[in-house]
Amino acid sequence: MFNLILFGPPGAGKGTQAIKIAEKYNWKHVSTGDILRSEVANQTPLGLEVKAVMESGQLVSDDLLVKIMESVFTNSPGVGGFVLDGFPRTVKQAQELAVMLEKIGYPVSLVLALNVNEQELVNRLLKRAQEQGRKDDTEEVITNRLVQYHHHTKPLIDFYHKVGVYEEVFGEGSVDDIFTKLTRVIDRKKNL
Ligand code: B4P
């Protein structure tokens, strides 16, 4: 089983690339952002709990995310690989993920980071705001999401460097060119 974490700041293109990667390798795409947004849209108890947090650009609590991911792994028998998109986002989540993966017997295979400069991230998210009207894509909330990223998520680079699974790809340019670069790294890792 191949466990890929697609990593990067908000707007780096994780969701965009995760869909293509999951399709190419027939792996399961797990976007915690999508899962949470669907809970909000359906007004479930979980959705009502996280709505305000998400709309302010804060991170949802580690405990909730771990529960969501435990249920994903429990309900995915026979899956050949996972593309984790948006999880883990804190060191605590990464530690909990290691415990969950130990239970299924396969560790993280690769953490692939999309490296995009900050002005480009903001431009992309503002453009998405115009196209899709996501509540967390306003200028103020984007700034907060980037602060959260630097504070809580960026330390994972060091965490996964130490594990020996971290690699980076330049995430600017066409979606297809970036996809080609990502699959080159994945194929190299798969064939090790
Ligand atoms: P996410 O849904 O994960 O939001 P994201 O980081 O903005 O998405 P991504 O980087 O995937 O951007 P995308 O590909 O769409 O999280 C939203 C919120 O959920 C968080 O703020 C948090 O509150 C909560 N949450 C989720 N997971 C959590 C966790 N583990 N712990 C705690 N809280 C959690 O790309 C962005 C835009 O760029 C798109 O419009 C796309 O079309 C465009 N784009 C992509 N590639 C491009 C390219 N090469 N060139 C130009 N534009 C490109």
PDB file of C-alpha atoms and ligand atoms in Angstrom:
ATOM      1  CA  MET A   1       0.000   0.000   0.000  1.00  0.00           C
ATOM      2  CA  PHE A   2       1.275   3.490  -0.899  1.00  0.00           C
ATOM      3  CA  ASN A   3       0.448   6.294   1.522  1.00  0.00           C
ATOM      4  CA  LEU A   4       1.022   9.685  -0.069  1.00  0.00           C
ATOM      5  CA  ILE A   5       0.625  12.975   1.754  1.00  0.00           C
ATOM      6  CA  LEU A   6       0.202  15.959  -0.540  1.00  0.00           C
ATOM      7  CA  PHE A   7       1.528  18.908   1.392  1.00  0.00           C
ATOM      8  CA  GLY A   8       1.568  22.672   1.004  1.00  0.00           C
ATOM      9  CA  PRO A   9       0.055  25.985   2.085  1.00  0.00           C
ATOM     10  CA  PRO A  10      -3.562  26.930   1.292  1.00  0.00           C
ATOM     11  CA  GLY A  11      -3.983  27.371  -2.435  1.00  0.00           C
ATOM     12  CA  ALA A  12      -0.857  25.396  -3.344  1.00  0.00           C
ATOM     13  CA  GLY A  13      -2.943  23.085  -5.519  1.00  0.00           C
ATOM     14  CA  LYS A  14      -3.152  20.059  -3.240  1.00  0.00           C
ATOM     15  CA  GLY A  15      -6.807  19.399  -4.051  1.00  0.00           C
ATOM     16  CA  THR A  16      -6.284  19.976  -7.771  1.00  0.00           C
ATOM     17  CA  GLN A  17      -3.381  17.523  -7.992  1.00  0.00           C
ATOM     18  CA  ALA A  18      -4.736  14.986  -5.481  1.00  0.00           C
ATOM     19  CA  ILE A  19      -7.745  14.257  -7.718  1.00  0.00           C
ATOM     20  CA  LYS A  20      -5.488  13.571 -10.724  1.00  0.00           C
ATOM     21  CA  ILE A  21      -3.043  11.421  -8.738  1.00  0.00           C
ATOM     22  CA  ALA A  22      -5.810   9.332  -7.173  1.00  0.00           C
ATOM     23  CA  GLU A  23      -7.297   8.716 -10.617  1.00  0.00           C
ATOM     24  CA  LYS A  24      -3.988   7.746 -12.227  1.00  0.00           C
ATOM     25  CA  TYR A  25      -2.932   5.249  -9.538  1.00  0.00           C
ATOM     26  CA  ASN A  26      -6.418   4.169  -8.467  1.00  0.00           C
ATOM     27  CA  TRP A  27      -5.824   5.312  -4.900  1.00  0.00           C
ATOM     28  CA  LYS A  28      -8.356   6.754  -2.484  1.00  0.00           C
ATOM     29  CA  HIS A  29      -8.388  10.576  -2.337  1.00  0.00           C
ATOM     30  CA  VAL A  30      -9.082  11.864   1.172  1.00  0.00           C
ATOM     31  CA  SER A  31      -9.563  15.631   1.449  1.00  0.00           C
ATOM     32  CA  THR A  32     -10.276  16.663   5.029  1.00  0.00           C
ATOM     33  CA  GLY A  33     -11.345  20.096   3.706  1.00  0.00           C
ATOM     34  CA  ASP A  34     -13.982  18.440   1.464  1.00  0.00           C
ATOM     35  CA  ILE A  35     -15.168  16.154   4.272  1.00  0.00           C
ATOM     36  CA  LEU A  36     -15.583  19.115   6.635  1.00  0.00           C
ATOM     37  CA  ARG A  37     -17.288  21.296   3.985  1.00  0.00           C
ATOM     38  CA  SER A  38     -19.772  18.515   3.266  1.00  0.00           C
ATOM     39  CA  GLU A  39     -20.594  18.232   6.998  1.00  0.00           C
ATOM     40  CA  VAL A  40     -21.175  22.008   7.072  1.00  0.00           C
ATOM     41  CA  ALA A  41     -23.372  21.917   3.942  1.00  0.00           C
ATOM     42  CA  ASN A  42     -25.467  19.087   5.391  1.00  0.00           C
ATOM     43  CA  GLN A  43     -25.764  20.883   8.746  1.00  0.00           C
ATOM     44  CA  THR A  44     -24.746  17.791  10.705  1.00  0.00           C
ATOM     45  CA  PRO A  45     -23.813  18.220  14.396  1.00  0.00           C
ATOM     46  CA  LEU A  46     -20.143  18.071  13.364  1.00  0.00           C
ATOM     47  CA  GLY A  47     -20.740  20.614  10.602  1.00  0.00           C
ATOM     48  CA  LEU A  48     -22.478  23.016  12.975  1.00  0.00           C
ATOM     49  CA  GLU A  49     -19.548  22.657  15.375  1.00  0.00           C
ATOM     50  CA  VAL A  50     -16.832  23.475  12.816  1.00  0.00           C
ATOM     51  CA  LYS A  51     -18.583  26.046  10.585  1.00  0.00           C
ATOM     52  CA  ALA A  52     -17.421  29.212  12.353  1.00  0.00           C
ATOM     53  CA  VAL A  53     -13.892  27.866  12.834  1.00  0.00           C
ATOM     54  CA  MET A  54     -13.513  27.117   9.127  1.00  0.00           C
ATOM     55  CA  GLU A  55     -15.017  30.407   8.014  1.00  0.00           C
ATOM     56  CA  SER A  56     -12.497  32.289  10.146  1.00  0.00           C
ATOM     57  CA  GLY A  57      -9.557  30.375   8.629  1.00  0.00           C
ATOM     58  CA  GLN A  58      -8.635  28.652  11.895  1.00  0.00           C
ATOM     59  CA  LEU A  59      -7.796  24.967  12.063  1.00  0.00           C
ATOM     60  CA  VAL A  60     -10.440  22.549  13.310  1.00  0.00           C
ATOM     61  CA  SER A  61      -9.415  20.684  16.492  1.00  0.00           C
ATOM     62  CA  ASP A  62      -6.934  17.827  16.269  1.00  0.00           C
ATOM     63  CA  ASP A  63      -9.299  15.515  18.182  1.00  0.00           C
ATOM     64  CA  LEU A  64     -12.067  15.941  15.617  1.00  0.00           C
ATOM     65  CA  LEU A  65      -9.710  15.433  12.693  1.00  0.00           C
ATOM     66  CA  VAL A  66      -8.269  12.287  14.226  1.00  0.00           C
ATOM     67  CA  LYS A  67     -11.784  10.857  14.710  1.00  0.00           C
ATOM     68  CA  ILE A  68     -12.624  11.632  11.072  1.00  0.00           C
ATOM     69  CA  MET A  69      -9.445   9.972   9.819  1.00  0.00           C
ATOM     70  CA  GLU A  70      -9.897   6.896  12.027  1.00  0.00           C
ATOM     71  CA  SER A  71     -13.295   6.410  10.468  1.00  0.00           C
ATOM     72  CA  VAL A  72     -11.823   6.867   6.948  1.00  0.00           C
ATOM     73  CA  PHE A  73      -9.231   4.136   7.544  1.00  0.00           C
ATOM     74  CA  THR A  74     -11.755   1.798   9.195  1.00  0.00           C
ATOM     75  CA  ASN A  75     -14.133   2.189   6.257  1.00  0.00           C
ATOM     76  CA  SER A  76     -11.575   1.658   3.465  1.00  0.00           C
ATOM     77  CA  PRO A  77     -10.840  -2.069   3.269  1.00  0.00           C
ATOM     78  CA  GLY A  78      -8.887  -3.285   0.236  1.00  0.00           C
ATOM     79  CA  VAL A  79      -7.648   0.157  -0.795  1.00  0.00           C
ATOM     80  CA  GLY A  80      -4.329   0.071  -2.704  1.00  0.00           C
ATOM     81  CA  GLY A  81      -3.183   3.497  -1.588  1.00  0.00           C
ATOM     82  CA  PHE A  82      -4.238   6.808  -0.103  1.00  0.00           C
ATOM     83  CA  VAL A  83      -3.710  10.385  -1.259  1.00  0.00           C
ATOM     84  CA  LEU A  84      -4.072  12.477   1.878  1.00  0.00           C
ATOM     85  CA  ASP A  85      -4.925  16.064   0.952  1.00  0.00           C
ATOM     86  CA  GLY A  86      -4.993  18.540   3.840  1.00  0.00           C
ATOM     87  CA  PHE A  87      -4.127  16.047   6.567  1.00  0.00           C
ATOM     88  CA  PRO A  88      -2.012  16.120   8.680  1.00  0.00           C
ATOM     89  CA  ARG A  89      -1.858  19.867   9.354  1.00  0.00           C
ATOM     90  CA  THR A  90      -0.264  19.859  12.823  1.00  0.00           C
ATOM     91  CA  VAL A  91       2.517  17.854  14.457  1.00  0.00           C
ATOM     92  CA  LYS A  92      -0.081  16.280  16.760  1.00  0.00           C
ATOM     93  CA  GLN A  93      -2.069  15.094  13.716  1.00  0.00           C
ATOM     94  CA  ALA A  94       1.111  13.679  12.160  1.00  0.00           C
ATOM     95  CA  GLN A  95       1.887  11.755  15.341  1.00  0.00           C
ATOM     96  CA  GLU A  96      -1.653  10.386  15.498  1.00  0.00           C
ATOM     97  CA  LEU A  97      -1.498   9.456  11.811  1.00  0.00           C
ATOM     98  CA  ALA A  98       1.646   7.420  12.447  1.00  0.00           C
ATOM     99  CA  VAL A  99      -0.249   5.466  15.126  1.00  0.00           C
ATOM    100  CA  MET A 100      -3.239   4.886  12.791  1.00  0.00           C
ATOM    101  CA  LEU A 101      -1.012   3.710   9.951  1.00  0.00           C
ATOM    102  CA  GLU A 102       0.900   1.406  12.252  1.00  0.00           C
ATOM    103  CA  LYS A 103      -2.429  -0.325  12.929  1.00  0.00           C
ATOM    104  CA  ILE A 104      -2.962  -1.005   9.228  1.00  0.00           C
ATOM    105  CA  GLY A 105       0.687  -1.967   8.814  1.00  0.00           C
ATOM    106  CA  TYR A 106       1.820   0.608   6.236  1.00  0.00           C
ATOM    107  CA  PRO A 107       3.702   3.807   7.149  1.00  0.00           C
ATOM    108  CA  VAL A 108       3.726   7.100   5.228  1.00  0.00           C
ATOM    109  CA  SER A 109       5.451   6.345   1.901  1.00  0.00           C
ATOM    110  CA  LEU A 110       6.027   9.909   0.687  1.00  0.00           C
ATOM    111  CA  VAL A 111       5.248  13.500   1.627  1.00  0.00           C
ATOM    112  CA  LEU A 112       5.173  15.590  -1.535  1.00  0.00           C
ATOM    113  CA  ALA A 113       5.147  19.338  -1.007  1.00  0.00           C
ATOM    114  CA  LEU A 114       3.993  21.914  -3.532  1.00  0.00           C
ATOM    115  CA  ASN A 115       6.218  24.956  -3.306  1.00  0.00           C
ATOM    116  CA  VAL A 116       4.383  28.149  -4.360  1.00  0.00           C
ATOM    117  CA  ASN A 117       5.250  31.769  -3.517  1.00  0.00           C
ATOM    118  CA  GLU A 118       2.889  33.588  -1.205  1.00  0.00           C
ATOM    119  CA  GLN A 119       1.607  36.261  -3.622  1.00  0.00           C
ATOM    120  CA  GLU A 120       0.658  33.534  -6.115  1.00  0.00           C
ATOM    121  CA  LEU A 121      -1.233  31.669  -3.339  1.00  0.00           C
ATOM    122  CA  VAL A 122      -3.248  34.778  -2.492  1.00  0.00           C
ATOM    123  CA  ASN A 123      -3.988  35.474  -6.179  1.00  0.00           C
ATOM    124  CA  ARG A 124      -5.234  31.919  -6.731  1.00  0.00           C
ATOM    125  CA  LEU A 125      -7.509  31.970  -3.700  1.00  0.00           C
ATOM    126  CA  LEU A 126      -8.962  35.384  -4.568  1.00  0.00           C
ATOM    127  CA  LYS A 127      -9.656  34.096  -8.067  1.00  0.00           C
ATOM    128  CA  ARG A 128     -11.387  31.030  -6.596  1.00  0.00           C
ATOM    129  CA  ALA A 129     -13.470  33.386  -4.410  1.00  0.00           C
ATOM    130  CA  GLN A 130     -14.818  35.015  -7.557  1.00  0.00           C
ATOM    131  CA  GLU A 131     -15.506  31.668  -9.228  1.00  0.00           C
ATOM    132  CA  GLN A 132     -16.845  29.595  -6.330  1.00  0.00           C
ATOM    133  CA  GLY A 133     -17.602  32.035  -3.500  1.00  0.00           C
ATOM    134  CA  ARG A 134     -16.002  29.945  -0.771  1.00  0.00           C
ATOM    135  CA  LYS A 135     -16.504  31.731   2.551  1.00  0.00           C
ATOM    136  CA  ASP A 136     -12.864  31.249   3.607  1.00  0.00           C
ATOM    137  CA  ASP A 137     -11.427  32.815   0.424  1.00  0.00           C
ATOM    138  CA  THR A 138     -11.773  36.482   1.457  1.00  0.00           C
ATOM    139  CA  GLU A 139      -8.555  38.488   1.747  1.00  0.00           C
ATOM    140  CA  GLU A 140      -8.715  38.682   5.562  1.00  0.00           C
ATOM    141  CA  VAL A 141      -9.405  34.971   6.025  1.00  0.00           C
ATOM    142  CA  ILE A 142      -6.724  33.998   3.494  1.00  0.00           C
ATOM    143  CA  THR A 143      -4.191  35.988   5.533  1.00  0.00           C
ATOM    144  CA  ASN A 144      -5.286  34.127   8.646  1.00  0.00           C
ATOM    145  CA  ARG A 145      -5.053  30.753   6.879  1.00  0.00           C
ATOM    146  CA  LEU A 146      -1.485  31.558   5.849  1.00  0.00           C
ATOM    147  CA  VAL A 147      -0.640  32.532   9.444  1.00  0.00           C
ATOM    148  CA  GLN A 148      -2.092  29.201  10.621  1.00  0.00           C
ATOM    149  CA  TYR A 149      -0.041  27.412   8.017  1.00  0.00           C
ATOM    150  CA  HIS A 150       3.236  29.040   9.110  1.00  0.00           C
ATOM    151  CA  HIS A 151       2.496  28.501  12.769  1.00  0.00           C
ATOM    152  CA  HIS A 152       0.994  25.002  12.880  1.00  0.00           C
ATOM    153  CA  THR A 153       1.634  23.217   9.574  1.00  0.00           C
ATOM    154  CA  LYS A 154       5.086  24.287   8.377  1.00  0.00           C
ATOM    155  CA  PRO A 155       6.807  22.496  11.302  1.00  0.00           C
ATOM    156  CA  LEU A 156       5.741  19.259   9.588  1.00  0.00           C
ATOM    157  CA  ILE A 157       8.439  19.851   6.974  1.00  0.00           C
ATOM    158  CA  ASP A 158      11.061  19.232   9.615  1.00  0.00           C
ATOM    159  CA  PHE A 159       9.034  16.379  11.119  1.00  0.00           C
ATOM    160  CA  TYR A 160       8.880  14.471   7.820  1.00  0.00           C
ATOM    161  CA  HIS A 161      12.439  15.396   6.832  1.00  0.00           C
ATOM    162  CA  LYS A 162      13.555  13.521   9.914  1.00  0.00           C
ATOM    163  CA  VAL A 163      11.409  10.524   8.942  1.00  0.00           C
ATOM    164  CA  GLY A 164      13.165  10.631   5.541  1.00  0.00           C
ATOM    165  CA  VAL A 165      10.046  10.816   3.347  1.00  0.00           C
ATOM    166  CA  TYR A 166       9.848  14.540   2.482  1.00  0.00           C
ATOM    167  CA  GLU A 167      10.256  15.818  -1.110  1.00  0.00           C
ATOM    168  CA  GLU A 168       9.397  19.133  -2.754  1.00  0.00           C
ATOM    169  CA  VAL A 169       8.217  20.115  -6.231  1.00  0.00           C
ATOM    170  CA  PHE A 170       7.875  23.663  -7.638  1.00  0.00           C
ATOM    171  CA  GLY A 171       4.104  24.200  -7.746  1.00  0.00           C
ATOM    172  CA  GLU A 172       3.828  27.077 -10.241  1.00  0.00           C
ATOM    173  CA  GLY A 173       3.110  26.604 -13.937  1.00  0.00           C
ATOM    174  CA  SER A 174       0.435  24.592 -15.695  1.00  0.00           C
ATOM    175  CA  VAL A 175      -1.553  21.969 -13.756  1.00  0.00           C
ATOM    176  CA  ASP A 176      -0.427  19.280 -16.229  1.00  0.00           C
ATOM    177  CA  ASP A 177       3.276  20.162 -15.972  1.00  0.00           C
ATOM    178  CA  ILE A 178       3.122  20.069 -12.181  1.00  0.00           C
ATOM    179  CA  PHE A 179       1.270  16.746 -12.346  1.00  0.00           C
ATOM    180  CA  THR A 180       4.046  15.291 -14.536  1.00  0.00           C
ATOM    181  CA  LYS A 181       6.686  16.384 -12.025  1.00  0.00           C
ATOM    182  CA  LEU A 182       4.730  14.906  -9.126  1.00  0.00           C
ATOM    183  CA  THR A 183       4.190  11.556 -10.843  1.00  0.00           C
ATOM    184  CA  ARG A 184       7.912  11.327 -11.625  1.00  0.00           C
ATOM    185  CA  VAL A 185       8.713  11.498  -7.918  1.00  0.00           C
ATOM    186  CA  ILE A 186       5.908   9.053  -7.048  1.00  0.00           C
ATOM    187  CA  ASP A 187       7.035   6.538  -9.687  1.00  0.00           C
ATOM    188  CA  ARG A 188      10.627   6.721  -8.458  1.00  0.00           C
ATOM    189  CA  LYS A 189       9.468   6.035  -4.887  1.00  0.00           C
ATOM    190  CA  LYS A 190       7.102   3.248  -5.967  1.00  0.00           C
ATOM    191  CA  ASN A 191       9.891   1.477  -7.801  1.00  0.00           C
ATOM    192  CA  LEU A 192      12.382   1.587  -4.935  1.00  0.00           C
TER     193      LEU A 192
HETATM  194  P1  B4P B   1      -8.639  22.832   2.416  1.00  0.00           P
HETATM  195  O1  B4P B   1      -9.881  22.440   1.716  1.00  0.00           O
HETATM  196  O2  B4P B   1      -7.601  21.787   2.572  1.00  0.00           O
HETATM  197  O3  B4P B   1      -8.169  24.150   1.667  1.00  0.00           O
HETATM  198  P2  B4P B   1      -6.918  24.645   0.852  1.00  0.00           P
HETATM  199  O4  B4P B   1      -5.688  24.450   1.664  1.00  0.00           O
HETATM  200  O5  B4P B   1      -7.290  26.037   0.467  1.00  0.00           O
HETATM  201  O6  B4P B   1      -6.869  23.833  -0.503  1.00  0.00           O
HETATM  202  P3  B4P B   1      -5.764  23.454  -1.570  1.00  0.00           P
HETATM  203  O7  B4P B   1      -4.354  23.730  -1.269  1.00  0.00           O
HETATM  204  O8  B4P B   1      -6.162  22.033  -1.790  1.00  0.00           O
HETATM  205  O9  B4P B   1      -6.058  24.371  -2.802  1.00  0.00           O
HETATM  206  P4  B4P B   1      -6.589  23.939  -4.253  1.00  0.00           P
HETATM  207  O10 B4P B   1      -5.948  22.768  -4.860  1.00  0.00           O
HETATM  208  O11 B4P B   1      -8.064  23.876  -4.122  1.00  0.00           O
HETATM  209  O12 B4P B   1      -8.965  23.359   3.914  1.00  0.00           O
HETATM  210  C1  B4P B   1      -9.977  24.324   4.194  1.00  0.00           C
HETATM  211  C2  B4P B   1     -10.186  24.469   5.708  1.00  0.00           C
HETATM  212  O13 B4P B   1     -10.621  23.207   6.295  1.00  0.00           O
HETATM  213  C3  B4P B   1      -8.963  24.849   6.564  1.00  0.00           C
HETATM  214  O14 B4P B   1      -8.696  26.239   6.561  1.00  0.00           O
HETATM  215  C4  B4P B   1      -9.388  24.305   7.958  1.00  0.00           C
HETATM  216  O15 B4P B   1     -10.258  25.179   8.642  1.00  0.00           O
HETATM  217  C5  B4P B   1     -10.125  23.025   7.639  1.00  0.00           C
HETATM  218  N1  B4P B   1      -9.258  21.820   7.674  1.00  0.00           N
HETATM  219  C6  B4P B   1      -9.030  20.966   6.632  1.00  0.00           C
HETATM  220  N2  B4P B   1      -8.180  19.990   7.008  1.00  0.00           N
HETATM  221  C7  B4P B   1      -7.854  20.227   8.309  1.00  0.00           C
HETATM  222  C8  B4P B   1      -6.977  19.582   9.235  1.00  0.00           C
HETATM  223  N3  B4P B   1      -6.281  18.493   8.909  1.00  0.00           N
HETATM  224  N4  B4P B   1      -6.856  20.095  10.485  1.00  0.00           N
HETATM  225  C9  B4P B   1      -7.572  21.176  10.843  1.00  0.00           C
HETATM  226  N5  B4P B   1      -8.408  21.846  10.019  1.00  0.00           N
HETATM  227  C10 B4P B   1      -8.552  21.383   8.740  1.00  0.00           C
HETATM  228  O16 B4P B   1      -6.136  25.166  -5.130  1.00  0.00           O
HETATM  229  C11 B4P B   1      -6.533  26.477  -4.846  1.00  0.00           C
HETATM  230  C12 B4P B   1      -6.887  27.231  -6.120  1.00  0.00           C
HETATM  231  O17 B4P B   1      -5.755  27.307  -6.992  1.00  0.00           O
HETATM  232  C13 B4P B   1      -8.006  26.564  -6.921  1.00  0.00           C
HETATM  233  O18 B4P B   1      -8.891  27.560  -7.357  1.00  0.00           O
HETATM  234  C14 B4P B   1      -7.273  25.925  -8.101  1.00  0.00           C
HETATM  235  O19 B4P B   1      -8.067  25.886  -9.266  1.00  0.00           O
HETATM  236  C15 B4P B   1      -6.088  26.857  -8.299  1.00  0.00           C
HETATM  237  N6  B4P B   1      -4.904  26.190  -8.846  1.00  0.00           N
HETATM  238  C16 B4P B   1      -4.473  24.938  -8.560  1.00  0.00           C
HETATM  239  N7  B4P B   1      -3.349  24.650  -9.259  1.00  0.00           N
HETATM  240  C17 B4P B   1      -3.051  25.776  -9.985  1.00  0.00           C
HETATM  241  C18 B4P B   1      -2.004  26.124 -10.894  1.00  0.00           C
HETATM  242  N8  B4P B   1      -1.015  25.269 -11.202  1.00  0.00           N
HETATM  243  N9  B4P B   1      -2.011  27.359 -11.444  1.00  0.00           N
HETATM  244  C19 B4P B   1      -2.989  28.241 -11.141  1.00  0.00           C
HETATM  245  N10 B4P B   1      -4.026  27.974 -10.297  1.00  0.00           N
HETATM  246  C20 B4P B   1      -4.048  26.751  -9.706  1.00  0.00           C
END
